[in-house]
PDB file of C-alpha atoms in Angstrom:
ATOM      1  CA  UNK A   1     -10.768  25.291  -0.761  1.00 33.00           C
ATOM      2  CA  UNK A   2      -9.646  21.700   0.004  1.00 38.00           C
ATOM      3  CA  UNK A   3      -5.868  21.404   0.036  1.00 41.00           C
ATOM      4  CA  UNK A   4      -4.120  18.421  -0.668  1.00 44.00           C
ATOM      5  CA  UNK A   5      -1.465  16.664   0.757  1.00 47.00           C
ATOM      6  CA  UNK A   6       0.872  15.658  -1.551  1.00 47.00           C
ATOM      7  CA  UNK A   7       4.468  15.030  -2.109  1.00 48.00           C
ATOM      8  CA  UNK A   8       5.978  18.883  -2.719  1.00 51.00           C
ATOM      9  CA  UNK A   9       9.748  18.593  -0.888  1.00 53.00           C
ATOM     10  CA  UNK A  10      11.692  15.581   0.006  1.00 54.00           C
ATOM     11  CA  UNK A  11      10.697  15.379   3.226  1.00 54.00           C
ATOM     12  CA  UNK A  12       6.903  14.714   1.856  1.00 51.00           C
ATOM     13  CA  UNK A  13       8.584  11.578   0.702  1.00 54.00           C
ATOM     14  CA  UNK A  14       8.783   8.207   2.079  1.00 54.00           C
ATOM     15  CA  UNK A  15      11.824   6.596   1.046  1.00 53.00           C
ATOM     16  CA  UNK A  16      10.833   3.077   0.902  1.00 54.00           C
ATOM     17  CA  UNK A  17       9.065   2.278  -2.502  1.00 61.00           C
ATOM     18  CA  UNK A  18       7.325  -0.913  -0.539  1.00 69.00           C
ATOM     19  CA  UNK A  19       5.584  -1.753   2.688  1.00 80.00           C
ATOM     20  CA  UNK A  20       3.119  -3.611   3.837  1.00 90.00           C
ATOM     21  CA  UNK A  21       0.556  -4.365   6.411  1.00 92.00           C
ATOM     22  CA  UNK A  22       1.665  -6.174   9.889  1.00 93.00           C
ATOM     23  CA  UNK A  23       0.298  -9.515  11.119  1.00 92.00           C
ATOM     24  CA  UNK A  24      -3.488  -9.530  12.019  1.00 93.00           C
ATOM     25  CA  UNK A  25      -4.569  -6.845   9.653  1.00 95.00           C
ATOM     26  CA  UNK A  26      -8.098  -8.252   8.444  1.00 96.00           C
ATOM     27  CA  UNK A  27      -8.798  -8.043   4.901  1.00 95.00           C
ATOM     28  CA  UNK A  28     -12.582  -8.074   2.948  1.00 95.00           C
ATOM     29  CA  UNK A  29     -11.882 -10.254   0.501  1.00 95.00           C
ATOM     30  CA  UNK A  30     -15.149 -10.777  -1.481  1.00 92.00           C
ATOM     31  CA  UNK A  31     -17.095 -11.976   1.265  1.00 92.00           C
ATOM     32  CA  UNK A  32     -14.519 -13.600   3.568  1.00 94.00           C
ATOM     33  CA  UNK A  33     -12.639 -12.004   5.518  1.00 95.00           C
ATOM     34  CA  UNK A  34      -8.883 -13.240   6.643  1.00 95.00           C
ATOM     35  CA  UNK A  35      -5.978 -12.109   8.388  1.00 94.00           C
ATOM     36  CA  UNK A  36      -3.255 -10.979   5.873  1.00 93.00           C
ATOM     37  CA  UNK A  37      -0.710 -13.772   6.981  1.00 90.00           C
ATOM     38  CA  UNK A  38      -3.519 -16.421   6.165  1.00 92.00           C
ATOM     39  CA  UNK A  39      -2.975 -16.068   2.187  1.00 93.00           C
ATOM     40  CA  UNK A  40       0.928 -17.424   3.768  1.00 90.00           C
ATOM     41  CA  UNK A  41       0.332 -20.240   5.803  1.00 92.00           C
ATOM     42  CA  UNK A  42      -3.051 -21.530   3.946  1.00 93.00           C
ATOM     43  CA  UNK A  43      -2.360 -19.820   0.657  1.00 92.00           C
ATOM     44  CA  UNK A  44      -5.229 -17.956  -1.699  1.00 94.00           C
ATOM     45  CA  UNK A  45      -8.591 -19.259  -1.374  1.00 93.00           C
ATOM     46  CA  UNK A  46     -10.446 -20.318  -4.338  1.00 91.00           C
ATOM     47  CA  UNK A  47     -12.450 -17.087  -5.918  1.00 92.00           C
ATOM     48  CA  UNK A  48      -9.918 -14.462  -4.096  1.00 95.00           C
ATOM     49  CA  UNK A  49      -9.888 -11.099  -5.268  1.00 93.00           C
ATOM     50  CA  UNK A  50      -6.044 -11.640  -4.180  1.00 93.00           C
ATOM     51  CA  UNK A  51      -3.430 -12.786  -6.772  1.00 91.00           C
ATOM     52  CA  UNK A  52      -0.171 -13.186  -4.939  1.00 90.00           C
ATOM     53  CA  UNK A  53       1.199 -12.030  -1.198  1.00 91.00           C
ATOM     54  CA  UNK A  54       4.838 -10.490  -0.863  1.00 88.00           C
ATOM     55  CA  UNK A  55       6.834 -11.234   2.693  1.00 88.00           C
ATOM     56  CA  UNK A  56       8.988  -8.303   3.686  1.00 85.00           C
ATOM     57  CA  UNK A  57      11.380  -7.522   5.772  1.00 85.00           C
ATOM     58  CA  UNK A  58      13.688  -4.164   5.714  1.00 83.00           C
ATOM     59  CA  UNK A  59      14.562  -2.335   8.649  1.00 81.00           C
ATOM     60  CA  UNK A  60      14.278   0.736   6.252  1.00 79.00           C
ATOM     61  CA  UNK A  61      10.852   0.430   6.094  1.00 83.00           C
ATOM     62  CA  UNK A  62       8.795   3.221   8.385  1.00 88.00           C
ATOM     63  CA  UNK A  63       5.764   1.977  10.316  1.00 92.00           C
ATOM     64  CA  UNK A  64       2.676   3.787  11.254  1.00 94.00           C
ATOM     65  CA  UNK A  65      -0.791   3.168  12.895  1.00 95.00           C
ATOM     66  CA  UNK A  66      -3.432   4.466  10.829  1.00 96.00           C
ATOM     67  CA  UNK A  67      -6.773   4.052  12.279  1.00 94.00           C
ATOM     68  CA  UNK A  68      -5.789   0.989  14.606  1.00 93.00           C
ATOM     69  CA  UNK A  69      -3.798  -0.751  11.478  1.00 94.00           C
ATOM     70  CA  UNK A  70      -0.024  -1.063  11.049  1.00 95.00           C
ATOM     71  CA  UNK A  71       1.035  -0.258   7.740  1.00 94.00           C
ATOM     72  CA  UNK A  72       3.845   1.591   6.541  1.00 91.00           C
ATOM     73  CA  UNK A  73       3.777   5.147   5.235  1.00 89.00           C
ATOM     74  CA  UNK A  74       4.787   4.053   1.567  1.00 86.00           C
ATOM     75  CA  UNK A  75       1.301   2.369   1.141  1.00 90.00           C
ATOM     76  CA  UNK A  76      -1.337   4.736   0.318  1.00 91.00           C
ATOM     77  CA  UNK A  77      -4.779   5.099   1.777  1.00 95.00           C
ATOM     78  CA  UNK A  78      -8.007   6.624   0.610  1.00 96.00           C
ATOM     79  CA  UNK A  79      -8.834   9.271   2.785  1.00 96.00           C
ATOM     80  CA  UNK A  80     -11.294  11.799   2.459  1.00 94.00           C
ATOM     81  CA  UNK A  81     -12.424  10.494  -1.293  1.00 94.00           C
ATOM     82  CA  UNK A  82      -8.567  11.069  -2.523  1.00 93.00           C
ATOM     83  CA  UNK A  83      -5.243   8.715  -2.458  1.00 91.00           C
ATOM     84  CA  UNK A  84      -2.481   9.611  -0.250  1.00 91.00           C
ATOM     85  CA  UNK A  85       0.177   7.974   1.427  1.00 89.00           C
ATOM     86  CA  UNK A  86       0.154   6.713   4.856  1.00 93.00           C
ATOM     87  CA  UNK A  87       3.060   8.903   6.165  1.00 90.00           C
ATOM     88  CA  UNK A  88       1.207  12.016   5.296  1.00 89.00           C
ATOM     89  CA  UNK A  89      -1.703  11.678   6.976  1.00 93.00           C
ATOM     90  CA  UNK A  90      -2.545  13.541  10.136  1.00 94.00           C
ATOM     91  CA  UNK A  91      -4.177  10.734  11.418  1.00 96.00           C
ATOM     92  CA  UNK A  92      -0.508   8.588  11.165  1.00 94.00           C
ATOM     93  CA  UNK A  93       1.200   7.524  13.773  1.00 95.00           C
ATOM     94  CA  UNK A  94       4.673   6.274  13.608  1.00 93.00           C
ATOM     95  CA  UNK A  95       5.498   2.976  15.466  1.00 94.00           C
ATOM     96  CA  UNK A  96       8.513   0.194  15.620  1.00 90.00           C
ATOM     97  CA  UNK A  97       9.475  -1.311  12.960  1.00 86.00           C
ATOM     98  CA  UNK A  98       8.681  -4.977  12.181  1.00 86.00           C
ATOM     99  CA  UNK A  99       7.427  -7.957   9.365  1.00 88.00           C
ATOM    100  CA  UNK A 100       4.979  -6.574   7.286  1.00 91.00           C
ATOM    101  CA  UNK A 101       3.412  -8.213   4.340  1.00 91.00           C
ATOM    102  CA  UNK A 102       1.591  -7.188   1.106  1.00 90.00           C
ATOM    103  CA  UNK A 103      -0.859  -8.924  -1.579  1.00 91.00           C
ATOM    104  CA  UNK A 104      -1.112  -8.056  -5.240  1.00 90.00           C
ATOM    105  CA  UNK A 105      -4.753  -8.280  -6.215  1.00 92.00           C
ATOM    106  CA  UNK A 106      -6.875  -8.569  -9.017  1.00 93.00           C
ATOM    107  CA  UNK A 107      -8.792  -4.948  -9.224  1.00 93.00           C
ATOM    108  CA  UNK A 108      -5.270  -3.001  -6.658  1.00 91.00           C
ATOM    109  CA  UNK A 109      -7.467  -2.737  -3.699  1.00 93.00           C
ATOM    110  CA  UNK A 110      -7.129  -3.999  -0.603  1.00 94.00           C
ATOM    111  CA  UNK A 111     -10.158  -3.343   2.005  1.00 96.00           C
ATOM    112  CA  UNK A 112      -8.731  -3.642   5.391  1.00 96.00           C
ATOM    113  CA  UNK A 113     -11.853  -4.219   8.009  1.00 95.00           C
ATOM    114  CA  UNK A 114     -11.526  -2.314  11.480  1.00 89.00           C
ATOM    115  CA  UNK A 115     -13.596  -1.822  14.002  1.00 86.00           C
ATOM    116  CA  UNK A 116     -16.453  -2.999  11.458  1.00 89.00           C
ATOM    117  CA  UNK A 117     -15.489  -0.314   9.166  1.00 93.00           C
ATOM    118  CA  UNK A 118     -13.342  -1.000   5.628  1.00 94.00           C
ATOM    119  CA  UNK A 119     -10.931   1.513   5.289  1.00 96.00           C
ATOM    120  CA  UNK A 120      -9.523   1.263   1.586  1.00 96.00           C
ATOM    121  CA  UNK A 121      -5.435   0.776   0.584  1.00 95.00           C
ATOM    122  CA  UNK A 122      -3.916   0.082  -3.012  1.00 90.00           C
ATOM    123  CA  UNK A 123      -2.245  -3.462  -3.116  1.00 88.00           C
ATOM    124  CA  UNK A 124       1.553  -3.811  -3.962  1.00 78.00           C
ATOM    125  CA  UNK A 125       1.630  -3.167  -7.756  1.00 72.00           C
ATOM    126  CA  UNK A 126      -1.130   0.526  -7.168  1.00 71.00           C
ATOM    127  CA  UNK A 127      -2.496   0.479 -10.405  1.00 63.00           C
ATOM    128  CA  UNK A 128      -2.879  -2.431 -13.248  1.00 63.00           C
ATOM    129  CA  UNK A 129      -3.262   1.046 -15.565  1.00 65.00           C
ATOM    130  CA  UNK A 130      -1.206   0.022 -19.037  1.00 67.00           C
ATOM    131  CA  UNK A 131      -0.289   3.383 -19.903  1.00 75.00           C
ATOM    132  CA  UNK A 132       0.635   5.116 -16.042  1.00 62.00           C
ATOM    133  CA  UNK A 133       3.140   1.416 -15.811  1.00 56.00           C
ATOM    134  CA  UNK A 134       4.230   1.991 -19.317  1.00 57.00           C
ATOM    135  CA  UNK A 135       5.241   5.495 -18.225  1.00 75.00           C
ATOM    136  CA  UNK A 136       6.865   4.415 -15.336  1.00 65.00           C
ATOM    137  CA  UNK A 137       8.981   1.547 -16.919  1.00 61.00           C
ATOM    138  CA  UNK A 138      10.529   4.191 -19.655  1.00 75.00           C
ATOM    139  CA  UNK A 139      10.966   7.160 -16.740  1.00 71.00           C
ATOM    140  CA  UNK A 140      12.879   4.329 -14.769  1.00 69.00           C
ATOM    141  CA  UNK A 141      14.978   2.370 -18.087  1.00 78.00           C
ATOM    142  CA  UNK A 142      15.743   6.399 -18.806  1.00 79.00           C
ATOM    143  CA  UNK A 143      16.776   7.094 -15.665  1.00 76.00           C
ATOM    144  CA  UNK A 144      19.024   3.981 -14.925  1.00 78.00           C
ATOM    145  CA  UNK A 145      21.177   4.852 -18.827  1.00 85.00           C
ATOM    146  CA  UNK A 146      21.326   8.577 -17.252  1.00 83.00           C
ATOM    147  CA  UNK A 147      19.111   9.685 -19.732  1.00 68.00           C
ATOM    148  CA  UNK A 148      17.578  12.034 -18.012  1.00 58.00           C
TER     149      UNK A 148
END
């Protein structure tokens, strides 16, 4: 019986719902590789999987080293064929806070190349699934209007 490390209590929740990757994180973008800051400094290459770039500096973001990649705890990572938050992984080690970068991709996947191995993360938007996004938008709107 395999148990999935899912959010069950407030201790399981990373309270920043945005984050990213440290400078120098290498992104596999189609047949090319770029450090994540390349997209800010030099722009998005033609035929890239990347749609946009976000630079985030927030002292509330908790960063972790996950398989030698510094990434925010709120990012989704595919571990053992399941999507979990980085902060939920036993492989994650807390590290000092620093500016992070995130990207938005055409398929919501960020392939990080580290030591010739790819680790799959979700992008800033996490999903383009219209039904999921509709439900989330509706929930937020109801909550903001105290209809829940």
